[in-house]
Coordinates of C-alpha atoms in Angstrom, one line a residue:
Chain A
M261 CA -9.0 -39.4 -16.5
A262 CA -12.0 -40.5 -14.8
E263 CA -11.6 -38.0 -12.1
W264 CA -12.1 -35.1 -14.4
G265 CA -15.6 -36.5 -15.3
E266 CA -16.4 -36.1 -11.6
R267 CA -15.0 -32.7 -11.2
L268 CA -16.6 -31.2 -14.3
A269 CA -20.0 -33.1 -14.4
G270 CA -23.0 -30.9 -14.5
V271 CA -21.1 -27.7 -15.7
R272 CA -23.7 -25.4 -17.6
G273 CA -21.9 -22.2 -17.6
V274 CA -18.3 -21.0 -17.8
L275 CA -16.6 -17.7 -16.6
L276 CA -13.5 -16.8 -18.4
D277 CA -10.9 -14.4 -17.0
I278 CA -9.3 -12.5 -19.8
S279 CA -5.7 -11.3 -19.0
G280 CA -3.3 -14.2 -18.7
V281 CA -6.0 -16.7 -20.0
L282 CA -6.9 -15.3 -23.4
Y283 CA -3.9 -13.2 -24.0
D284 CA -0.9 -11.6 -22.4
G285 CA -1.2 -7.8 -22.6
D286 CA 1.5 -5.3 -23.1
A287 CA 1.7 -1.6 -23.9
G288 CA 1.5 -2.3 -27.7
G289 CA -1.6 -4.7 -27.8
G290 CA -0.7 -8.1 -26.5
T291 CA -0.3 -11.5 -27.8
P292 CA -3.0 -14.3 -27.7
I293 CA -2.0 -17.3 -25.5
S294 CA -1.5 -20.3 -27.7
G295 CA -4.8 -22.2 -28.5
S296 CA -7.0 -19.6 -26.7
V297 CA -8.6 -17.9 -29.8
E298 CA -9.8 -21.4 -31.0
A299 CA -10.7 -22.5 -27.5
V300 CA -13.1 -19.5 -27.0
A301 CA -14.7 -20.2 -30.3
R302 CA -15.3 -23.8 -29.4
L303 CA -16.7 -23.0 -26.1
K304 CA -19.1 -20.5 -27.9
R305 CA -20.2 -23.2 -30.4
S306 CA -20.8 -25.5 -27.6
H307 CA -23.9 -25.9 -25.4
L308 CA -22.2 -24.2 -22.5
K309 CA -23.0 -20.7 -21.6
V310 CA -20.0 -18.3 -21.6
R311 CA -19.3 -15.1 -19.8
F312 CA -16.1 -13.1 -19.7
C313 CA -15.3 -12.0 -16.2
T314 CA -12.4 -9.5 -15.8
N315 CA -10.7 -7.2 -13.4
E316 CA -9.4 -5.2 -16.1
S317 CA -9.6 -1.5 -15.1
Q318 CA -6.9 0.1 -17.4
K319 CA -9.4 -0.1 -20.4
S320 CA -13.0 0.6 -21.1
R321 CA -14.9 -2.6 -22.0
G322 CA -15.0 -1.0 -25.6
K323 CA -11.3 -0.6 -25.8
L324 CA -10.7 -4.1 -24.4
V325 CA -13.0 -5.8 -26.7
G326 CA -11.6 -4.0 -29.6
R327 CA -8.2 -5.1 -28.8
L328 CA -9.3 -8.8 -28.4
R329 CA -11.2 -8.7 -31.6
Q330 CA -8.1 -7.5 -33.4
L331 CA -6.3 -10.5 -31.9
G332 CA -9.0 -12.8 -33.4
F333 CA -11.3 -13.5 -30.4
D334 CA -15.0 -13.9 -30.7
I335 CA -16.1 -11.5 -28.1
C336 CA -18.5 -8.4 -27.7
E337 CA -19.0 -5.8 -25.1
E338 CA -22.2 -7.2 -23.9
E339 CA -20.5 -10.5 -22.8
V340 CA -18.0 -8.9 -20.4
T341 CA -18.4 -8.3 -16.7
A342 CA -15.9 -5.6 -15.6
P343 CA -15.4 -3.5 -12.5
A344 CA -15.9 0.0 -13.9
P345 CA -19.5 -0.4 -15.0
A346 CA -20.2 -2.3 -11.6
A347 CA -18.8 0.6 -9.7
C348 CA -20.9 3.0 -11.7
Q349 CA -23.9 1.2 -10.7
I350 CA -22.9 1.3 -7.0
L351 CA -22.0 5.0 -7.3
K352 CA -25.5 5.8 -8.7
E353 CA -27.4 3.7 -6.2
Q354 CA -25.5 5.3 -3.2
G355 CA -25.4 8.9 -4.6
L356 CA -21.7 9.0 -4.5
R357 CA -19.6 11.5 -6.5
P358 CA -16.2 10.0 -7.1
H359 CA -12.8 11.5 -7.3
L360 CA -11.3 9.2 -9.9
L361 CA -7.8 7.8 -9.7
I362 CA -7.9 5.7 -12.7
H363 CA -6.4 5.1 -16.2
D364 CA -7.3 7.6 -18.9
E365 CA -8.4 4.6 -21.1
V366 CA -11.2 3.7 -18.7
R367 CA -12.4 7.2 -18.0
S368 CA -15.1 7.0 -20.7
E369 CA -17.0 4.3 -18.4
F370 CA -17.6 7.2 -16.0
D371 CA -18.9 9.6 -18.5
Q372 CA -22.5 9.6 -17.0
I373 CA -21.2 10.0 -13.4
D374 CA -21.3 13.3 -11.5
T375 CA -17.6 13.9 -10.2
S376 CA -18.2 17.4 -8.8
N377 CA -17.6 18.0 -5.1
P378 CA -16.5 14.4 -4.5
N379 CA -17.7 12.4 -1.5
C380 CA -15.7 9.3 -2.3
V381 CA -12.7 8.0 -4.1
V382 CA -12.6 5.2 -6.9
I383 CA -9.3 3.6 -7.6
G384 CA -8.5 1.5 -10.5
D385 CA -5.4 0.1 -12.1
A386 CA -4.1 3.5 -13.0
G387 CA -0.7 2.3 -14.3
E388 CA 1.6 5.3 -15.0
A389 CA -1.1 7.5 -13.4
F390 CA -0.1 6.2 -10.0
S391 CA 2.3 9.2 -9.5
Y392 CA 2.9 10.5 -6.0
Q393 CA 0.9 13.6 -6.7
N394 CA -2.2 11.7 -7.8
M395 CA -2.0 9.1 -5.0
N396 CA -1.5 12.1 -2.5
K397 CA -4.6 13.9 -4.0
A398 CA -6.7 10.9 -3.5
F399 CA -5.4 10.6 0.1
Q400 CA -6.3 14.2 0.8
V401 CA -9.8 14.0 -0.6
L402 CA -10.3 11.0 1.7
M403 CA -9.0 12.7 4.7
E404 CA -11.2 15.5 4.3
L405 CA -14.2 13.4 4.2
E406 CA -16.2 12.7 7.6
K407 CA -16.7 9.2 6.5
P408 CA -14.1 8.3 3.9
V409 CA -15.4 5.8 1.2
L410 CA -12.8 4.2 -1.1
I411 CA -14.0 1.9 -3.8
S412 CA -11.4 -0.2 -5.5
L413 CA -11.8 -1.8 -9.0
G414 CA -10.4 -5.2 -8.0
R415 CA -7.6 -5.8 -5.6
G416 CA -5.1 -7.7 -7.7
R417 CA -1.6 -7.8 -6.4
Y418 CA 0.1 -7.9 -9.9
Y419 CA -0.4 -9.1 -13.5
K420 CA 1.7 -10.3 -16.1
E421 CA 2.8 -8.3 -19.4
T422 CA 5.1 -9.7 -22.0
S423 CA 7.8 -7.4 -20.4
G424 CA 7.4 -8.9 -16.9
L425 CA 5.2 -8.7 -13.7
M426 CA 3.3 -5.4 -13.1
L427 CA 1.9 -3.8 -9.9
D428 CA -1.8 -4.0 -10.0
V429 CA -4.4 -1.8 -8.1
G430 CA -4.4 -3.9 -4.9
G431 CA -1.0 -2.5 -3.5
Y432 CA -2.3 1.0 -4.1
M433 CA -5.6 0.2 -2.5
K434 CA -3.7 -1.0 0.6
A435 CA -1.5 2.1 0.6
L436 CA -4.7 4.4 0.9
E437 CA -6.4 2.0 3.4
Y438 CA -3.3 2.2 5.7
A439 CA -2.6 5.9 5.3
C440 CA -6.3 6.9 6.0
G441 CA -7.0 4.1 8.4
I442 CA -10.0 2.8 6.5
K443 CA -11.0 -0.4 4.5
A444 CA -11.9 -0.2 0.8
E445 CA -14.9 -1.7 -0.8
V446 CA -13.7 -3.9 -3.6
V447 CA -15.7 -4.0 -6.8
G448 CA -14.5 -6.9 -9.0
K449 CA -13.0 -10.5 -8.3
P450 CA -12.9 -11.9 -5.6
S451 CA -16.0 -9.9 -4.4
P452 CA -18.8 -12.5 -4.3
E453 CA -21.3 -9.8 -5.6
F454 CA -19.2 -9.5 -8.7
F455 CA -19.1 -13.2 -9.6
K456 CA -22.8 -13.3 -9.0
S457 CA -23.5 -10.5 -11.3
A458 CA -21.6 -12.3 -14.1
L459 CA -23.7 -15.6 -13.3
R460 CA -26.9 -13.7 -13.4
A461 CA -26.0 -12.4 -16.9
I462 CA -26.0 -16.0 -18.3
G463 CA -28.7 -17.4 -16.1
V464 CA -26.5 -20.1 -14.5
E465 CA -26.4 -21.0 -10.8
A466 CA -23.1 -21.2 -9.0
P467 CA -23.0 -25.0 -8.6
Q468 CA -23.5 -25.4 -12.3
A469 CA -20.7 -22.9 -13.2
I470 CA -16.9 -23.0 -13.3
M471 CA -14.4 -20.1 -13.4
I472 CA -11.2 -20.3 -15.4
G473 CA -8.5 -18.1 -14.5
D474 CA -4.7 -17.5 -13.8
D475 CA -5.1 -16.0 -10.3
I476 CA -5.2 -18.6 -7.7
V477 CA -6.7 -16.3 -5.0
G478 CA -8.7 -13.7 -7.1
D479 CA -10.1 -16.2 -9.7
V480 CA -10.0 -19.6 -8.0
G481 CA -10.5 -18.9 -4.3
G482 CA -13.1 -16.1 -5.0
A483 CA -15.2 -18.4 -7.3
Q484 CA -15.0 -21.3 -4.9
R485 CA -16.2 -19.2 -2.0
C486 CA -19.2 -18.4 -4.2
G487 CA -20.1 -22.1 -4.5
M488 CA -18.6 -22.3 -8.1
R489 CA -15.8 -24.7 -9.3
A490 CA -12.7 -23.3 -10.6
L491 CA -9.6 -24.3 -12.7
Q492 CA -6.2 -22.5 -12.8
V493 CA -4.4 -22.2 -16.0
R494 CA -0.6 -22.4 -16.0
T495 CA -0.4 -19.3 -18.1
G496 CA -0.4 -15.5 -17.4
K497 CA 0.7 -15.0 -13.7
F498 CA 0.6 -18.5 -12.8
R499 CA 3.6 -19.6 -10.7
P500 CA 4.5 -23.2 -9.9
G501 CA 3.9 -22.4 -6.1
D502 CA 0.2 -21.7 -6.8
E503 CA -0.4 -25.5 -6.9
H504 CA 0.5 -25.7 -3.3
H505 CA -1.0 -22.6 -2.1
P506 CA -1.5 -22.7 1.7
E507 CA -5.2 -21.6 1.5
V508 CA -6.6 -22.3 -2.1
K509 CA -6.8 -25.6 -3.9
A510 CA -8.3 -25.4 -7.5
D511 CA -10.6 -28.1 -8.7
G512 CA -8.0 -28.7 -11.4
Y513 CA -4.8 -27.2 -12.8
V514 CA -4.5 -27.2 -16.7
D515 CA -1.7 -26.0 -19.0
N516 CA -3.8 -23.4 -20.8
L517 CA -7.4 -22.6 -21.7
A518 CA -7.3 -24.9 -24.7
E519 CA -6.8 -27.8 -22.4
A520 CA -9.5 -26.5 -20.0
V521 CA -12.0 -26.5 -22.9
D522 CA -10.9 -29.9 -24.1
L523 CA -11.7 -31.3 -20.7
L524 CA -14.9 -29.4 -20.3
L525 CA -16.4 -30.4 -23.7
R526 CA -15.6 -34.0 -22.9
H527 CA -16.7 -34.2 -19.3
A528 CA -19.2 -31.4 -18.5
D529 CA -22.2 -33.4 -19.7
Q530 CA -21.6 -36.4 -17.5
Chain B
M245 CA -1.0 20.7 38.4
A246 CA 0.2 18.3 41.1
E247 CA -0.3 15.4 38.7
W248 CA 2.4 16.6 36.3
G249 CA 4.8 16.2 39.0
E250 CA 4.1 12.6 39.3
R251 CA 4.1 12.0 35.6
L252 CA 7.4 13.8 34.9
A253 CA 9.3 13.0 38.1
G254 CA 12.7 11.3 37.5
V255 CA 13.0 12.1 33.8
R256 CA 16.6 12.4 32.9
G257 CA 16.5 12.2 29.2
V258 CA 14.4 13.6 26.4
L259 CA 13.9 12.4 22.9
L260 CA 12.5 14.9 20.5
D261 CA 10.7 14.3 17.3
I262 CA 11.6 16.9 14.6
S263 CA 8.9 17.4 12.0
G264 CA 5.7 18.6 13.5
V265 CA 7.5 19.4 16.9
L266 CA 10.3 21.6 16.0
Y267 CA 9.1 22.8 12.6
D268 CA 6.5 22.4 9.9
G269 CA 8.4 21.3 6.7
D270 CA 7.6 22.3 3.1
A271 CA 9.1 22.3 -0.2
G272 CA 10.9 25.6 0.4
G273 CA 12.4 25.1 3.9
G274 CA 9.7 25.0 6.5
T275 CA 8.6 27.2 9.4
P276 CA 9.6 26.8 13.1
I277 CA 6.7 25.9 15.3
S278 CA 6.1 29.0 17.6
G279 CA 8.3 28.7 20.7
S280 CA 10.3 25.5 19.6
V281 CA 13.5 27.2 18.9
E282 CA 13.8 28.7 22.5
A283 CA 12.3 25.5 23.9
V284 CA 15.2 23.4 22.4
A285 CA 17.7 26.0 23.6
R286 CA 16.3 25.8 27.2
L287 CA 16.3 22.1 27.2
K288 CA 19.9 22.0 26.1
R289 CA 20.9 24.5 28.8
S290 CA 19.3 22.3 31.5
H291 CA 20.5 19.3 33.3
L292 CA 18.3 16.9 30.9
K293 CA 19.9 14.9 28.3
V294 CA 18.6 15.6 24.8
R295 CA 18.4 13.5 21.6
F296 CA 16.6 14.1 18.4
C297 CA 14.8 11.0 17.2
T298 CA 13.3 11.3 13.7
N299 CA 11.9 9.1 10.9
E300 CA 12.9 11.7 8.3
S301 CA 14.0 9.8 5.3
Q302 CA 13.6 12.6 2.6
K303 CA 16.9 14.3 3.6
S304 CA 20.2 13.2 4.9
R305 CA 21.1 14.2 8.4
G306 CA 23.5 16.8 7.1
K307 CA 20.7 18.5 4.9
L308 CA 18.1 18.3 7.8
V309 CA 20.4 19.8 10.4
G310 CA 21.5 22.4 7.9
R311 CA 17.9 23.5 7.5
L312 CA 17.1 23.4 11.1
R313 CA 20.1 25.6 11.9
Q314 CA 19.0 28.0 9.3
L315 CA 15.7 28.3 11.1
G316 CA 17.6 29.1 14.4
F317 CA 17.7 25.6 16.1
D318 CA 20.7 24.7 18.3
I319 CA 21.3 21.1 16.7
C320 CA 24.1 19.2 15.2
E321 CA 24.2 16.1 13.1
E322 CA 25.7 13.9 15.8
E323 CA 22.6 14.4 18.1
V324 CA 20.2 12.9 15.5
T325 CA 19.1 9.3 15.4
A326 CA 17.6 8.7 11.9
P327 CA 16.5 5.7 9.9
A328 CA 18.8 6.0 6.9
P329 CA 22.2 5.5 9.1
A330 CA 20.5 2.8 11.1
A331 CA 19.6 1.0 7.9
C332 CA 23.1 1.3 6.7
Q333 CA 24.4 -0.4 9.8
I334 CA 21.8 -3.4 9.3
L335 CA 22.8 -3.7 5.5
K336 CA 26.5 -3.9 6.5
E337 CA 26.0 -6.4 9.3
Q338 CA 23.8 -8.6 7.1
G339 CA 25.9 -8.4 3.9
L340 CA 22.8 -6.8 2.1
R341 CA 23.1 -4.9 -1.2
P342 CA 20.0 -2.7 -1.6
H343 CA 18.0 -1.6 -4.5
L344 CA 17.2 1.9 -3.2
L345 CA 13.8 3.5 -3.6
I346 CA 14.5 6.7 -1.8
H347 CA 14.6 10.5 -2.0
D348 CA 17.6 12.0 -4.0
E349 CA 18.3 14.3 -0.9
V350 CA 18.9 11.1 1.4
R351 CA 21.0 9.2 -1.1
S352 CA 24.3 10.4 0.3
E353 CA 23.7 8.5 3.5
F354 CA 24.1 5.4 1.3
D355 CA 27.4 6.5 -0.3
Q356 CA 29.4 3.7 1.4
I357 CA 26.9 0.9 0.6
D358 CA 27.4 -1.5 -2.4
T359 CA 24.2 -1.4 -4.4
S360 CA 25.4 -3.8 -7.2
N361 CA 23.4 -6.9 -7.9
P362 CA 20.8 -6.1 -5.2
N363 CA 19.5 -8.7 -2.8
C364 CA 17.1 -6.5 -0.9
V365 CA 15.1 -3.3 -1.4
V366 CA 15.3 -0.2 1.0
I367 CA 12.3 2.0 0.8
G368 CA 12.1 5.5 2.3
D369 CA 9.9 8.6 2.0
A370 CA 10.7 9.0 -1.7
G371 CA 8.1 11.8 -2.3
E372 CA 7.8 12.6 -5.9
A373 CA 10.1 9.6 -6.8
F374 CA 7.2 7.3 -5.9
S375 CA 6.4 7.0 -9.5
Y376 CA 4.6 3.8 -10.8
Q377 CA 7.8 2.9 -12.7
N378 CA 10.0 3.2 -9.6
M379 CA 7.5 1.4 -7.5
N380 CA 7.3 -1.5 -10.1
K381 CA 11.0 -1.7 -10.4
A382 CA 11.3 -2.3 -6.7
F383 CA 8.5 -4.8 -6.9
Q384 CA 10.2 -6.6 -9.6
V385 CA 13.5 -6.8 -7.8
L386 CA 11.7 -8.3 -4.8
M387 CA 9.8 -10.8 -6.9
E388 CA 13.1 -12.0 -8.5
L389 CA 14.6 -12.7 -5.1
E390 CA 14.3 -16.3 -3.6
K391 CA 13.9 -14.7 0.0
P392 CA 12.6 -11.1 -0.6
V393 CA 13.9 -8.7 2.0
L394 CA 12.2 -5.2 2.3
I395 CA 13.6 -2.6 4.7
S396 CA 11.5 0.3 5.2
L397 CA 12.8 3.7 6.7
G398 CA 9.9 4.2 9.1
R399 CA 6.3 3.2 8.5
G400 CA 4.5 6.6 8.9
R401 CA 1.0 7.0 7.4
Y402 CA 1.5 10.7 6.6
Y403 CA 2.9 14.0 7.7
K404 CA 2.0 17.5 7.6
E405 CA 3.5 20.3 5.4
T406 CA 2.3 23.8 5.3
S407 CA 0.4 22.9 2.2
G408 CA -1.4 19.9 3.7
L409 CA -1.2 16.3 4.7
M410 CA 1.3 14.3 2.6
L411 CA 1.5 10.5 2.1
D412 CA 4.4 9.1 4.0
V413 CA 6.4 6.0 3.3
G414 CA 4.2 3.5 5.3
G415 CA 1.5 3.2 2.6
Y416 CA 4.1 2.4 -0.1
M417 CA 5.6 -0.2 2.3
K418 CA 2.2 -1.7 2.6
A419 CA 1.8 -1.7 -1.1
L420 CA 4.9 -3.7 -1.7
E421 CA 4.2 -6.0 1.2
Y422 CA 0.8 -6.9 -0.2
A423 CA 2.0 -7.2 -3.9
C424 CA 4.9 -9.5 -2.8
G425 CA 3.2 -11.3 0.0
I426 CA 6.0 -10.3 2.5
K427 CA 6.5 -8.4 5.7
A428 CA 8.8 -5.4 5.8
E429 CA 11.5 -4.9 8.4
V430 CA 10.8 -1.4 9.7
V431 CA 13.9 0.8 10.7
G432 CA 12.8 3.8 12.6
K433 CA 10.0 4.6 15.1
P434 CA 8.1 2.7 16.4
S435 CA 10.7 0.0 16.2
P436 CA 11.9 -0.6 19.7
E437 CA 15.5 -1.1 18.4
F438 CA 15.4 2.4 17.1
F439 CA 14.4 4.0 20.2
K440 CA 16.9 2.0 22.2
S441 CA 19.7 3.0 20.0
A442 CA 18.7 6.7 20.6
L443 CA 18.7 6.1 24.3
R444 CA 22.1 4.5 24.2
A445 CA 23.5 7.5 22.6
I446 CA 22.6 9.6 25.6
G447 CA 23.2 6.9 28.2
V448 CA 19.7 7.1 29.5
E449 CA 17.5 4.1 30.5
A450 CA 13.8 3.9 29.1
P451 CA 12.2 4.5 32.6
Q452 CA 14.2 7.8 33.0
A453 CA 13.2 8.9 29.5
I454 CA 10.5 10.7 27.8
M455 CA 9.5 11.1 24.0
I456 CA 8.0 14.2 22.7
G457 CA 6.2 13.8 19.3
D458 CA 3.1 14.5 17.2
D459 CA 2.5 11.2 16.2
I460 CA 0.2 9.3 18.8
V461 CA 1.1 5.8 17.4
G462 CA 4.7 6.1 16.0
D463 CA 6.1 8.4 18.7
V464 CA 3.8 8.1 21.9
G465 CA 2.7 4.3 21.5
G466 CA 6.2 3.2 20.3
A467 CA 8.1 4.9 23.2
Q468 CA 5.7 3.7 25.7
R469 CA 6.2 0.1 24.5
C470 CA 9.8 0.5 25.1
G471 CA 9.2 1.6 28.8
M472 CA 9.5 5.3 28.1
R473 CA 7.0 7.9 29.0
A474 CA 5.6 10.0 26.2
L475 CA 3.9 13.4 25.5
Q476 CA 2.0 14.3 22.4
V477 CA 2.1 18.0 21.2
R478 CA -1.0 19.5 19.6
T479 CA 1.2 20.6 16.6
G480 CA 2.3 19.0 13.3
K481 CA 0.0 16.2 12.4
F482 CA -1.8 16.0 15.7
R483 CA -5.6 15.7 15.3
P484 CA -8.1 16.1 18.1
G485 CA -9.3 12.5 17.8
D486 CA -5.8 11.5 18.9
E487 CA -6.6 12.3 22.5
H488 CA -9.2 9.6 22.4
H489 CA -7.2 7.0 20.4
P490 CA -8.6 3.6 20.9
E491 CA -5.2 2.0 21.7
V492 CA -2.7 4.6 22.8
K493 CA -2.9 7.1 25.7
A494 CA -0.2 9.6 26.1
D495 CA 1.3 10.5 29.5
G496 CA 0.3 14.0 28.8
Y497 CA -1.1 16.2 25.9
V498 CA 0.5 19.7 25.5
D499 CA -0.1 22.5 23.1
N500 CA 3.4 22.6 21.9
L501 CA 6.9 21.9 22.6
A502 CA 7.3 25.1 24.6
E503 CA 4.6 24.0 27.1
A504 CA 6.2 20.4 27.2
V505 CA 9.7 22.0 28.2
D506 CA 8.1 24.4 30.7
L507 CA 6.6 21.4 32.5
L508 CA 9.6 19.1 32.2
L509 CA 11.9 21.9 33.6
R510 CA 9.4 22.4 36.5
H511 CA 8.7 18.8 37.3
A512 CA 11.4 16.4 36.1
D513 CA 13.4 16.7 39.2
Q514 CA 10.7 15.9 41.6

């Protein structure tokens, strides 16, 4: 297809979403998506720069990378841009002491952060920890602040586990926004600052970069608004209606990461 | 104050919010707001028509009225307009079979409703039942429907218990709206249909009716949009900022229900 040549020409760097692109997670450990282990390996052997850009906030980068390596992926912690470390940077820069409504498995990312006498709330994909009691506590902390600050690790609507679709942090962020009458600061995709920090880490400019993800809004739309190109894979939380999304049109739709990498390695140089 | 005469002249019917106006609830049973028991009694002895108009969806009307009677209020079940019975009417009219995400104490209101093979979700103030698992189940039911229908029993942001502010159903409604990309149908205040059904029950037209509530948006704003007048009490979830709300201005602010009734009985006839 000649058109792919035009769409992918000049790409020097690739941002890869993880969940739904590399693997489908579940409580046990997850399953690699067919062809993705080899596709990542091929990308890394190529001349293209590669960075993993995830909104995962249920696990620390260490735990996430450990799981992916067990599944056979060539990945290390330093190659991952994730919301929790990005949030820690903001907390430090702004002198914020968070009340944390997060999953226990990501808590270690906040080990160096002062959480005494909180003056903000950080919310992540807390999973089962999104109990009424925990949500109400976060709500009460916010309502007691003169200027309530809510930082959300991503704003995903849902993600897909092998057992089915699962509510992501976005809905809970909306719940607190509505109850408190505030607007959250989103750290993670589709925040432009988050994409830019991933690009800085590999020294590639947005026009020479492409995002590959399963989320038409968070991955594809977000990356395009930053001046990047973006492909949507038909794996993970992809739904057929995504190809006719009213607002976002990907630069291409591919069956899976393996097909995306085939096309990239064939056409990126043109 | 001459001005009260103008503001209250011609009032024939009174809609009373319950929580935060009659009493402050808590897990145990709640406490009457000072002067409210006698104020309700005086209203009912007067020439004014009285109807209770509540968004309570944690308890059936029977349980709510039982609790209020224990606290000394003159109230019976037939005098209460509440979201759960209103929702049941809609479910029957539209042939809807709900998946229920509600508090156990209100479940009896749905005894006559077919809940097999659900084709919609009804969400109420479920309190502790707002677990991640229950929210995710409601989300999954909605996502499996071709045309997802979400009915919310009110859309309150929060309410006040003696122990502090508590998240109400509204935030959870917003969470499901966002995650599913849909808009809920709200049954309860501030829905005009809900206020109108309360007025129909006492045979009073909106221009001759007044709402007394502690919620500047749900009670005061909602009633005014229906052509009623509305007073806000400085009890319950009232906050000083409410008197300078950017969008809603009550016809009057009073310290509590007792003061509202004093003024009504003095000026309503003028």
